CSV table of C-alpha atoms (C1' of nucleotides) in Angstrom, one decimal:
chain,number,residue,atom,x,y,z
A,136,UNK,CA,-15.7,12.5,18.1
A,137,UNK,CA,-14.0,11.3,15.0
A,138,UNK,CA,-15.9,10.5,11.8
A,139,UNK,CA,-14.9,8.1,9.1
A,140,UNK,CA,-16.2,8.6,5.6
A,141,UNK,CA,-15.5,5.6,3.3
A,142,UNK,CA,-16.6,5.1,-0.3
A,143,UNK,CA,-18.6,2.0,-0.9
A,144,UNK,CA,-16.7,-0.5,-3.1
A,145,UNK,CA,-14.9,2.6,-4.2
A,146,UNK,CA,-13.4,1.4,-7.5
A,147,UNK,CA,-16.7,0.0,-8.7
A,148,UNK,CA,-18.6,3.1,-7.6
A,149,UNK,CA,-16.1,5.2,-9.6
A,150,UNK,CA,-16.8,3.1,-12.7
A,151,UNK,CA,-20.5,3.5,-12.2
A,152,UNK,CA,-20.3,7.3,-12.2
A,153,UNK,CA,-19.5,7.3,-15.9
A,154,UNK,CA,-21.2,4.1,-16.9
A,155,UNK,CA,-24.7,3.9,-15.7
A,156,UNK,CA,-25.2,0.5,-17.4
A,157,UNK,CA,-23.2,-1.0,-14.6
A,158,UNK,CA,-25.8,-0.2,-12.0
A,159,UNK,CA,-27.5,-3.2,-10.5
A,160,UNK,CA,-25.1,-5.6,-12.2
A,161,UNK,CA,-22.5,-7.8,-10.6
A,162,UNK,CA,-19.3,-5.8,-11.3
A,163,UNK,CA,-15.7,-6.4,-10.2
A,164,UNK,CA,-12.6,-4.3,-10.8
A,165,UNK,CA,-9.5,-6.3,-11.4
A,166,UNK,CA,-6.0,-5.8,-10.1
A,167,UNK,CA,-3.2,-4.8,-12.4
A,168,UNK,CA,-2.5,-7.2,-15.2
A,169,UNK,CA,-6.2,-8.3,-14.9
A,170,UNK,CA,-5.1,-10.7,-12.2
A,171,UNK,CA,-7.8,-10.9,-9.6
A,172,UNK,CA,-10.8,-9.2,-8.2
A,173,UNK,CA,-10.0,-6.3,-5.8
A,174,UNK,CA,-13.3,-4.4,-5.7
A,175,UNK,CA,-16.7,-5.9,-6.1
A,176,UNK,CA,-20.3,-4.5,-6.3
A,177,UNK,CA,-22.8,-5.8,-3.7
A,178,UNK,CA,-24.4,-7.9,-6.5
A,179,UNK,CA,-21.1,-9.5,-7.1
A,180,UNK,CA,-20.4,-10.1,-3.4
A,181,UNK,CA,-23.9,-11.6,-3.1
A,182,UNK,CA,-22.8,-14.5,-5.4
A,183,UNK,CA,-20.4,-15.5,-2.7
A,184,UNK,CA,-17.2,-14.9,-4.7
A,185,UNK,CA,-14.4,-13.8,-2.3
A,186,UNK,CA,-12.1,-10.8,-2.9
A,187,UNK,CA,-8.9,-11.9,-4.5
A,188,UNK,CA,-10.4,-14.6,-6.7
A,189,UNK,CA,-8.4,-14.9,-9.9
A,190,UNK,CA,-10.0,-13.6,-13.0
A,191,UNK,CA,-9.2,-16.6,-15.1
A,192,UNK,CA,-11.3,-18.7,-12.8
A,193,UNK,CA,-14.3,-16.5,-13.4
A,194,UNK,CA,-13.9,-15.5,-17.0
A,195,UNK,CA,-16.3,-18.0,-18.3
A,196,UNK,CA,-19.1,-16.6,-16.1
A,197,UNK,CA,-19.1,-13.3,-18.1
A,198,UNK,CA,-21.5,-15.0,-20.5
A,199,UNK,CA,-23.3,-17.4,-18.2
A,200,UNK,CA,-24.0,-15.2,-15.2
A,201,UNK,CA,-23.6,-11.8,-16.6
A,202,UNK,CA,-20.6,-10.9,-14.5
A,203,UNK,CA,-18.8,-7.7,-15.6
A,204,UNK,CA,-15.0,-7.2,-15.2
A,205,UNK,CA,-13.1,-4.0,-15.6
A,206,UNK,CA,-9.3,-3.4,-15.5
A,207,UNK,CA,-8.2,-0.9,-12.9
A,208,UNK,CA,-8.3,2.7,-14.0
A,209,UNK,CA,-6.2,4.4,-11.3
A,210,UNK,CA,-6.3,7.8,-13.0
A,211,UNK,CA,-10.0,7.9,-12.7
A,212,UNK,CA,-10.1,6.6,-9.1
A,213,UNK,CA,-7.4,9.1,-8.0
A,214,UNK,CA,-9.3,12.0,-9.5
A,215,UNK,CA,-12.7,11.1,-8.0
A,216,UNK,CA,-11.0,10.5,-4.7
A,217,UNK,CA,-9.5,14.0,-4.8
A,218,UNK,CA,-13.0,15.4,-5.6
A,219,UNK,CA,-14.6,13.6,-2.7
A,220,UNK,CA,-12.0,15.1,-0.3
A,221,UNK,CA,-12.7,18.5,-1.8
A,222,UNK,CA,-16.4,18.2,-1.0
A,223,UNK,CA,-15.7,17.0,2.5
A,224,UNK,CA,-13.6,20.1,3.0
A,225,UNK,CA,-16.5,22.3,2.2
A,226,UNK,CA,-18.2,20.9,5.3
A,227,UNK,CA,-15.4,20.1,7.7
A,228,UNK,CA,-12.2,22.1,8.3
A,229,UNK,CA,-10.3,19.1,9.6
A,230,UNK,CA,-10.2,16.3,7.0
A,231,UNK,CA,-7.5,13.7,7.2
A,232,UNK,CA,-7.3,11.6,4.1
A,233,UNK,CA,-6.4,8.0,5.1
A,234,UNK,CA,-6.5,6.1,1.8
A,235,UNK,CA,-7.8,6.5,-1.7
A,236,UNK,CA,-11.3,6.0,-0.5
A,237,UNK,CA,-11.3,6.9,3.2
A,238,UNK,CA,-11.1,10.1,5.2
A,239,UNK,CA,-11.3,10.9,8.9
A,240,UNK,CA,-13.2,14.0,9.7
A,241,UNK,CA,-13.4,16.0,12.9
A,242,UNK,CA,-16.9,17.4,13.0
A,243,UNK,CA,-17.4,21.0,14.2
A,244,UNK,CA,-18.7,21.4,17.7
A,245,UNK,CA,-22.1,22.5,16.6
A,246,UNK,CA,-22.6,19.2,14.8
A,247,UNK,CA,-21.8,17.1,17.9
A,248,UNK,CA,-25.3,17.5,19.2
A,249,UNK,CA,-26.7,15.6,16.2
A,250,UNK,CA,-24.1,13.6,14.5
A,251,UNK,CA,-26.6,11.4,12.7
A,252,UNK,CA,-28.0,14.3,10.7
A,253,UNK,CA,-24.5,15.7,10.1
A,254,UNK,CA,-23.4,12.3,8.8
A,255,UNK,CA,-26.4,12.1,6.5
A,256,UNK,CA,-25.6,15.6,5.2
A,257,UNK,CA,-22.0,14.7,4.4
A,258,UNK,CA,-23.0,11.6,2.7
A,259,UNK,CA,-25.7,13.3,0.6
A,260,UNK,CA,-23.4,16.1,-0.5
A,261,UNK,CA,-20.7,13.6,-1.6
A,262,UNK,CA,-23.2,11.6,-3.5
A,263,UNK,CA,-24.8,14.6,-5.3
A,264,UNK,CA,-21.6,16.4,-6.1
A,265,UNK,CA,-19.4,13.5,-7.1
A,266,UNK,CA,-21.7,10.5,-7.4
A,267,UNK,CA,-19.9,8.2,-5.0
A,268,UNK,CA,-22.0,6.5,-2.3
A,269,UNK,CA,-20.3,6.5,1.1
A,270,UNK,CA,-20.7,5.1,4.6
A,271,UNK,CA,-20.2,7.3,7.6
A,272,UNK,CA,-19.4,6.3,11.2
A,273,UNK,CA,-18.7,8.4,14.3
A,274,UNK,CA,-16.9,7.3,17.5
A,275,UNK,CA,-14.4,8.6,20.0
A,276,UNK,CA,-11.4,6.9,18.4
A,277,UNK,CA,-10.3,5.9,14.9
A,278,UNK,CA,-10.6,2.1,15.6
A,279,UNK,CA,-14.1,2.6,16.9
A,280,UNK,CA,-15.0,4.9,14.1
A,281,UNK,CA,-14.0,2.1,11.6
A,282,UNK,CA,-16.4,-0.2,13.3
A,283,UNK,CA,-19.1,2.4,13.3
A,284,UNK,CA,-18.5,3.0,9.6
A,285,UNK,CA,-19.0,-0.7,8.9
A,286,UNK,CA,-22.3,-0.7,10.7
A,287,UNK,CA,-23.3,2.5,8.9
A,288,UNK,CA,-22.7,1.0,5.5
A,289,UNK,CA,-25.3,-1.7,6.3
A,290,UNK,CA,-27.9,0.9,7.3
A,291,UNK,CA,-30.4,2.4,4.8
A,292,UNK,CA,-29.2,5.9,5.6
A,293,UNK,CA,-25.5,4.9,5.6
A,294,UNK,CA,-24.7,6.4,9.0
A,295,UNK,CA,-24.0,5.1,12.4
A,296,UNK,CA,-23.0,6.9,15.6
A,297,UNK,CA,-21.3,4.7,18.2
A,298,UNK,CA,-23.4,4.7,21.4
A,299,UNK,CA,-21.8,6.0,24.6
A,300,UNK,CA,-21.3,2.4,25.8
A,301,UNK,CA,-20.1,0.4,22.8
A,302,UNK,CA,-20.1,-2.9,24.7
A,303,UNK,CA,-23.1,-4.6,22.9
A,304,UNK,CA,-21.6,-3.6,19.6
A,305,UNK,CA,-18.2,-5.0,20.4
A,306,UNK,CA,-19.7,-8.2,21.8
A,307,UNK,CA,-21.3,-8.8,18.4
A,308,UNK,CA,-18.0,-8.4,16.4
A,309,UNK,CA,-15.4,-11.1,15.9
A,310,UNK,CA,-12.0,-9.9,17.0
A,311,UNK,CA,-10.6,-10.6,13.5
A,312,UNK,CA,-12.7,-7.8,12.1
A,313,UNK,CA,-11.2,-5.1,14.2
A,314,UNK,CA,-8.9,-2.7,12.3
A,315,UNK,CA,-5.3,-3.7,13.0
A,316,UNK,CA,-6.1,-7.4,13.5
A,317,UNK,CA,-5.1,-9.2,10.3
A,318,UNK,CA,-5.4,-12.8,9.2
A,319,UNK,CA,-2.6,-14.3,11.4
A,320,UNK,CA,-3.6,-12.9,14.8
A,321,UNK,CA,-7.1,-14.5,15.2
A,322,UNK,CA,-5.6,-18.0,15.6
A,323,UNK,CA,-3.3,-16.8,18.3
A,324,UNK,CA,-6.0,-14.8,20.0
A,325,UNK,CA,-8.3,-17.8,20.1
A,326,UNK,CA,-5.6,-19.6,22.1
A,327,UNK,CA,-6.0,-16.9,24.7
A,328,UNK,CA,-9.8,-17.2,24.5
A,329,UNK,CA,-10.2,-13.9,22.8
A,330,UNK,CA,-13.0,-14.3,20.3
A,331,UNK,CA,-14.8,-11.0,20.1
A,332,UNK,CA,-13.9,-7.3,19.9
A,333,UNK,CA,-15.2,-7.1,23.5
A,334,UNK,CA,-12.8,-9.9,24.6
A,335,UNK,CA,-10.0,-8.0,22.9
A,336,UNK,CA,-10.9,-4.7,24.7
A,337,UNK,CA,-11.1,-6.4,28.1
A,338,UNK,CA,-8.0,-8.6,27.8
A,339,UNK,CA,-5.0,-7.7,30.1
A,340,UNK,CA,-2.2,-5.8,28.4
A,341,UNK,CA,0.5,-8.3,29.1
A,342,UNK,CA,-1.4,-11.0,27.3
A,343,UNK,CA,-2.1,-8.7,24.3
A,344,UNK,CA,1.6,-7.7,24.3
A,345,UNK,CA,2.8,-11.3,24.1
A,346,UNK,CA,0.4,-12.1,21.3
A,347,UNK,CA,0.6,-9.1,19.1
A,348,UNK,CA,3.2,-6.7,20.5
A,349,UNK,CA,2.7,-3.1,21.3
A,350,UNK,CA,0.5,-2.6,18.2
A,351,UNK,CA,-2.2,-4.9,19.6
A,352,UNK,CA,-2.0,-3.2,23.0
A,353,UNK,CA,-2.7,0.1,21.2
A,354,UNK,CA,-5.6,-1.4,19.3
A,355,UNK,CA,-7.2,-2.6,22.5
A,356,UNK,CA,-6.7,0.8,24.1
A,357,UNK,CA,-8.5,2.4,21.1
A,358,UNK,CA,-11.4,0.0,21.7
A,359,UNK,CA,-11.5,1.3,25.3
A,360,UNK,CA,-11.9,4.8,23.9
A,361,UNK,CA,-8.3,5.9,24.4
A,362,UNK,CA,-6.9,7.4,21.2
A,363,UNK,CA,-3.4,6.2,20.4
A,364,UNK,CA,-3.4,6.0,16.6
A,365,UNK,CA,-0.5,7.8,15.1
A,366,UNK,CA,-0.6,7.4,11.4
A,367,UNK,CA,1.2,9.5,8.9
A,368,UNK,CA,-0.5,11.9,6.5
A,369,UNK,CA,-1.6,10.5,3.2
A,370,UNK,CA,0.4,13.0,1.3
A,371,UNK,CA,3.5,12.8,3.5
A,372,UNK,CA,6.8,12.0,1.9
A,373,UNK,CA,7.3,8.2,1.8
A,374,UNK,CA,10.2,6.3,3.3
A,375,UNK,CA,10.6,4.2,0.2
A,376,UNK,CA,9.3,4.3,-3.4
A,377,UNK,CA,8.9,1.3,-5.5
A,378,UNK,CA,7.6,0.1,-8.9
A,379,UNK,CA,7.0,-3.5,-9.9
A,380,UNK,CA,4.8,-5.5,-12.2
A,381,UNK,CA,3.9,-9.0,-13.0
A,382,UNK,CA,4.5,-9.5,-16.7
A,383,UNK,CA,1.6,-10.0,-19.1
A,384,UNK,CA,3.3,-13.2,-20.1
A,385,UNK,CA,6.5,-14.8,-18.8
A,386,UNK,CA,9.7,-13.0,-19.9
A,387,UNK,CA,12.5,-15.3,-21.1
A,388,UNK,CA,15.0,-12.8,-22.6
A,389,UNK,CA,17.7,-10.7,-21.1
A,390,UNK,CA,16.4,-7.7,-23.1
A,391,UNK,CA,13.0,-8.1,-21.7
A,392,UNK,CA,14.3,-8.1,-18.1
A,393,UNK,CA,16.6,-5.1,-18.7
A,394,UNK,CA,13.9,-3.1,-20.5
A,395,UNK,CA,11.2,-3.7,-17.9
A,396,UNK,CA,13.6,-2.9,-15.0
A,397,UNK,CA,14.6,0.3,-16.8
A,398,UNK,CA,11.0,1.2,-17.3
A,399,UNK,CA,10.1,0.6,-13.6
A,400,UNK,CA,13.2,2.6,-12.6
A,401,UNK,CA,12.0,5.5,-14.8
A,402,UNK,CA,8.5,5.4,-13.3
A,403,UNK,CA,9.8,5.3,-9.7
A,404,UNK,CA,12.1,8.2,-10.5
A,405,UNK,CA,9.2,10.3,-11.7
A,406,UNK,CA,7.4,9.5,-8.4
A,407,UNK,CA,10.6,10.5,-6.5
A,408,UNK,CA,10.8,13.8,-8.3
A,409,UNK,CA,7.1,14.5,-7.6
A,410,UNK,CA,7.9,14.4,-3.9
A,411,UNK,CA,11.2,16.2,-4.5
A,412,UNK,CA,13.1,13.3,-3.0
A,413,UNK,CA,16.5,11.9,-3.8
A,414,UNK,CA,17.3,8.2,-3.4
A,415,UNK,CA,20.6,7.0,-2.1
A,416,UNK,CA,20.1,3.4,-3.3
A,417,UNK,CA,17.9,0.9,-4.9
A,418,UNK,CA,17.0,-2.8,-4.7
A,419,UNK,CA,16.4,-4.6,-8.0
A,420,UNK,CA,14.6,-7.9,-8.0
A,421,UNK,CA,13.1,-10.4,-10.3
A,422,UNK,CA,10.8,-13.3,-9.6
A,423,UNK,CA,11.1,-16.7,-11.4
A,424,UNK,CA,7.9,-18.4,-12.4
A,425,UNK,CA,8.0,-21.8,-10.9
A,426,UNK,CA,5.5,-24.6,-11.2
A,427,UNK,CA,3.3,-25.0,-8.2
A,428,UNK,CA,4.0,-21.5,-7.2
A,429,UNK,CA,0.7,-20.8,-5.5
A,430,UNK,CA,0.7,-23.8,-3.4
A,431,UNK,CA,3.1,-22.7,-0.7
A,432,UNK,CA,4.4,-19.4,0.6
A,433,UNK,CA,7.9,-20.8,0.8
A,434,UNK,CA,8.0,-21.4,-3.0
A,435,UNK,CA,7.1,-17.7,-3.5
A,436,UNK,CA,9.8,-16.4,-1.2
A,437,UNK,CA,12.5,-18.5,-2.7
A,438,UNK,CA,11.6,-17.5,-6.2
A,439,UNK,CA,12.7,-13.9,-5.6
A,440,UNK,CA,16.3,-12.9,-6.5
A,441,UNK,CA,17.6,-9.4,-6.0
A,442,UNK,CA,20.5,-7.2,-5.4
A,443,UNK,CA,21.1,-3.8,-3.8
A,444,UNK,CA,22.8,-0.9,-5.5
A,445,UNK,CA,24.1,2.2,-3.7
A,446,UNK,CA,24.3,5.2,-5.9
A,447,UNK,CA,27.5,7.3,-5.9
A,448,UNK,CA,25.4,10.2,-4.9
A,449,UNK,CA,21.8,10.5,-3.8
A,450,UNK,CA,19.9,11.3,-7.0
A,451,UNK,CA,16.6,11.7,-8.8
A,452,UNK,CA,18.0,11.6,-12.3
A,453,UNK,CA,16.7,8.7,-14.3
A,454,UNK,CA,19.9,8.4,-16.4
A,455,UNK,CA,22.2,8.2,-13.3
A,456,UNK,CA,19.9,5.5,-11.9
A,457,UNK,CA,19.8,3.5,-15.1
A,458,UNK,CA,23.6,3.5,-15.2
A,459,UNK,CA,23.7,1.8,-11.9
A,460,UNK,CA,20.6,-0.4,-12.2
A,461,UNK,CA,21.0,-1.8,-15.7
A,462,UNK,CA,24.1,-3.8,-15.1
A,463,UNK,CA,22.5,-5.3,-12.1
A,464,UNK,CA,19.4,-6.3,-14.1
A,465,UNK,CA,21.6,-7.9,-16.7
A,466,UNK,CA,23.5,-9.8,-14.0
A,467,UNK,CA,20.3,-11.1,-12.4
A,468,UNK,CA,19.0,-12.7,-15.6
A,469,UNK,CA,19.8,-16.3,-16.1
A,470,UNK,CA,19.4,-17.9,-19.5
A,471,UNK,CA,16.6,-20.5,-19.6
A,472,UNK,CA,14.6,-19.1,-16.7
A,473,UNK,CA,11.0,-17.8,-17.1
A,474,UNK,CA,10.4,-14.6,-15.2
A,475,UNK,CA,7.1,-13.7,-13.8
A,476,UNK,CA,7.7,-10.3,-12.3
A,477,UNK,CA,10.4,-7.7,-11.7
A,478,UNK,CA,10.7,-4.5,-9.7
A,479,UNK,CA,12.7,-1.8,-8.0
A,480,UNK,CA,12.6,-0.3,-4.6
A,481,UNK,CA,14.3,3.0,-3.9
A,482,UNK,CA,15.4,3.7,-0.3
A,483,UNK,CA,17.5,6.1,1.7
A,484,UNK,CA,15.3,8.9,0.6
A,485,UNK,CA,16.2,12.5,1.4
A,486,UNK,CA,14.6,15.8,0.6
A,487,UNK,CA,16.2,17.4,-2.5
A,488,UNK,CA,17.8,20.7,-1.8
A,489,UNK,CA,18.5,19.9,1.8
A,490,UNK,CA,22.0,19.5,3.0
A,491,UNK,CA,23.7,16.6,1.3
A,492,UNK,CA,26.0,14.1,2.7
A,493,UNK,CA,29.1,14.1,0.5
A,494,UNK,CA,31.4,11.3,-0.2
A,495,UNK,CA,35.0,11.9,0.8
A,496,UNK,CA,36.5,9.7,-1.9
A,497,UNK,CA,34.3,10.2,-5.0
A,498,UNK,CA,33.7,13.3,-7.0
A,499,UNK,CA,30.3,14.9,-6.2
A,500,UNK,CA,28.4,15.9,-9.2
A,501,UNK,CA,26.1,18.9,-9.0
A,502,UNK,CA,22.4,18.0,-9.7
A,503,UNK,CA,22.5,19.6,-13.2
A,504,UNK,CA,19.9,17.3,-14.7
A,505,UNK,CA,17.0,18.6,-12.7
A,506,UNK,CA,15.8,21.0,-15.3
A,507,UNK,CA,15.9,18.3,-18.0
A,508,UNK,CA,13.7,16.0,-15.9
A,509,UNK,CA,11.3,18.7,-15.0
A,510,UNK,CA,10.8,19.2,-18.7
A,511,UNK,CA,10.4,15.5,-19.4
A,512,UNK,CA,8.0,15.0,-16.5
A,513,UNK,CA,5.9,17.9,-17.8
A,514,UNK,CA,5.8,16.5,-21.3
A,515,UNK,CA,4.8,13.1,-20.1
A,516,UNK,CA,2.1,14.5,-17.8
A,517,UNK,CA,0.7,16.5,-20.7
A,518,UNK,CA,0.9,14.1,-23.6
A,519,UNK,CA,0.7,10.8,-21.7
A,520,UNK,CA,3.1,8.4,-20.0
A,521,UNK,CA,5.8,7.1,-22.4
A,522,UNK,CA,5.8,10.2,-24.6
A,523,UNK,CA,9.5,10.7,-23.8
A,524,UNK,CA,11.5,7.8,-22.4
A,525,UNK,CA,15.0,6.6,-22.1
A,526,UNK,CA,16.2,4.3,-24.9
A,527,UNK,CA,17.0,1.5,-22.5
A,528,UNK,CA,13.3,1.2,-21.8
A,529,UNK,CA,12.9,-0.3,-25.2
A,530,UNK,CA,11.5,1.1,-28.5
A,531,UNK,CA,8.1,2.6,-28.1
A,532,UNK,CA,7.1,1.3,-31.5
A,533,UNK,CA,7.4,-2.3,-30.5
A,534,UNK,CA,4.8,-3.6,-28.1
A,535,UNK,CA,6.9,-5.2,-25.4
A,536,UNK,CA,6.1,-8.7,-24.4
A,537,UNK,CA,6.3,-7.8,-20.7
A,538,UNK,CA,3.5,-5.2,-20.9
A,539,UNK,CA,0.6,-5.5,-18.5
A,540,UNK,CA,-2.7,-7.0,-19.5
A,541,UNK,CA,-5.5,-4.4,-19.3
A,542,UNK,CA,-8.2,-5.7,-21.5
A,543,UNK,CA,-11.3,-4.1,-19.9
A,544,UNK,CA,-10.1,-0.5,-19.3
A,545,UNK,CA,-12.7,2.2,-19.0
A,546,UNK,CA,-12.1,5.8,-20.1
A,547,UNK,CA,-10.4,8.4,-18.0
A,548,UNK,CA,-13.5,10.5,-18.3
A,549,UNK,CA,-12.5,13.2,-15.7
A,550,UNK,CA,-8.8,13.7,-16.4
A,551,UNK,CA,-8.3,13.4,-20.2
A,552,UNK,CA,-9.8,15.6,-22.8
A,553,UNK,CA,-9.9,13.0,-25.5
A,554,UNK,CA,-11.8,10.6,-23.3
A,555,UNK,CA,-14.6,12.9,-22.1
A,556,UNK,CA,-18.2,11.7,-22.2
A,557,UNK,CA,-20.1,12.8,-25.3
A,558,UNK,CA,-23.7,14.0,-25.3
A,559,UNK,CA,-25.8,13.0,-28.2
B,289,DT,C1',31.8,-21.0,37.8
B,290,DC,C1',33.1,-16.2,37.5
B,291,DT,C1',33.5,-11.1,32.4
B,292,DG,C1',29.7,-3.7,32.8
B,293,DG,C1',26.7,-0.4,31.2
B,294,DG,C1',24.8,2.4,27.9
B,295,DG,C1',24.2,3.3,23.5
B,296,DT,C1',23.6,3.5,17.9
B,297,DC,C1',22.8,1.7,13.4
B,298,DC,C1',21.4,-1.7,10.2
B,299,DT,C1',18.9,-5.7,8.5
B,300,DA,C1',15.6,-9.3,8.1
B,301,DG,C1',11.3,-11.0,9.1
B,302,DG,C1',6.6,-10.7,10.5
B,303,DA,C1',2.4,-8.4,10.9
B,304,DC,C1',-0.7,-5.1,9.2
B,305,DC,C1',-3.1,-1.5,5.9
B,306,DC,C1',-5.8,-0.2,1.4
C,262,DT,C1',-1.2,-21.8,-18.8
C,263,DC,C1',-3.6,-17.9,-16.1
C,264,DT,C1',-3.5,-15.3,-8.6
C,265,DG,C1',-1.8,-7.0,-7.8
C,266,DG,C1',0.9,-3.2,-6.2
C,267,DG,C1',2.5,0.0,-2.8
C,268,DG,C1',3.2,1.0,1.5
C,269,DT,C1',4.0,1.2,7.1
C,270,DC,C1',5.5,-0.2,11.8
C,271,DC,C1',7.6,-3.2,15.2
C,272,DT,C1',11.0,-6.6,16.9
C,273,DA,C1',15.1,-9.2,17.5
C,274,DG,C1',19.7,-9.9,16.6
C,275,DG,C1',24.2,-8.6,15.1
C,276,DA,C1',28.0,-5.4,14.7
C,277,DC,C1',29.8,-1.6,16.4
C,278,DC,C1',31.0,2.6,19.6
C,279,DC,C1',33.0,4.5,24.2
DNA sequence: TCTGGGGTCCTAGGACCC
DNA sequence: TCTGGGGTCCTAGGACCC
């Protein structure tokens, strides 16, 4: 059996650990740039506000309905996530982190006899040691465990074990709520008269294949109790690394575009070095703010402009990247345009220190900058992001106009000495 | 009218996840 | 006026190889 432990409205629960005044209130955590609601407390959901609702549409209800909004504090959530995993590992040898708030656990054989009690034990321990409420679900496959977890969250004890015959459970569940079925497939499935998870499980493979490809065939197999989920480890090296942001306000200057792209490049480079990866190239893009942007997907797609740069040699050195990326950012800027967003995507990643593919026609430089960047990364980790930056990222003394909005940020109470809780 | 068989690599687009 | 960010996998089609 596989168990899934999943933090309830994780970001909100993290905020509540250090701010008890939030308990019982309708609280939402906002996306970057204070854009829209990404995590909501049960009290907030009860008001019927859907996930993804823009903050500006709800702002006025802070006063009238007592809604509380918080900017996302990833440093806090990441640290509490790590602590939850640690607690799980004290009970289960085999813990597989799936996302910031979820982990699959493979219970020891002695626990199989009474998974309900075991699930309650896990949940209580996480709650007492870290303060995060979780739901727990057990089932033979990951897809079924996801369903069991959703049911568990609605139970008073937070735990659900999938019965040996899950048929009645699946008959009660719309197909669109199955893990791996997104928002596009349900319409296509309905055309094949597949409405519930049970219909999905019992549909013939050739129909499933034509509707949703091999991925949907696998999902159905999982519902039948056949494991065929092959996902990568949470901490595995990524295939690509990116960094992008919507601007706090539209950018209209070349310097603004160049500085922001330089800054995203530097951040992504730090991420690469953390994984000890080199990038062989990068895609630089900007998005133009156009009126009526949110009325059609086509408008959004056509508003992106980008170019690909291939580095002379695979690299993790910020200065080498900036040398290649900056001219591209300059070239992408068109006078008179208002820009909404910019970003970089690094691809062609390879492990640093592994055999390198050399270029026959250009001089290959040794990776001499690695010590310099190890020192810079260490300083920035210790004294905060932006302590030491490249000049092309802009002067730190001037608040850049493209900076993110984060007006309701809570403190980093578990990772930063200066932001600890104080006892009076 | 009629033109093999077996591959690789790359890219773009679509779908999904949290 | 104001709507996030960071990923993955699969497929089809094109270009190329012998």
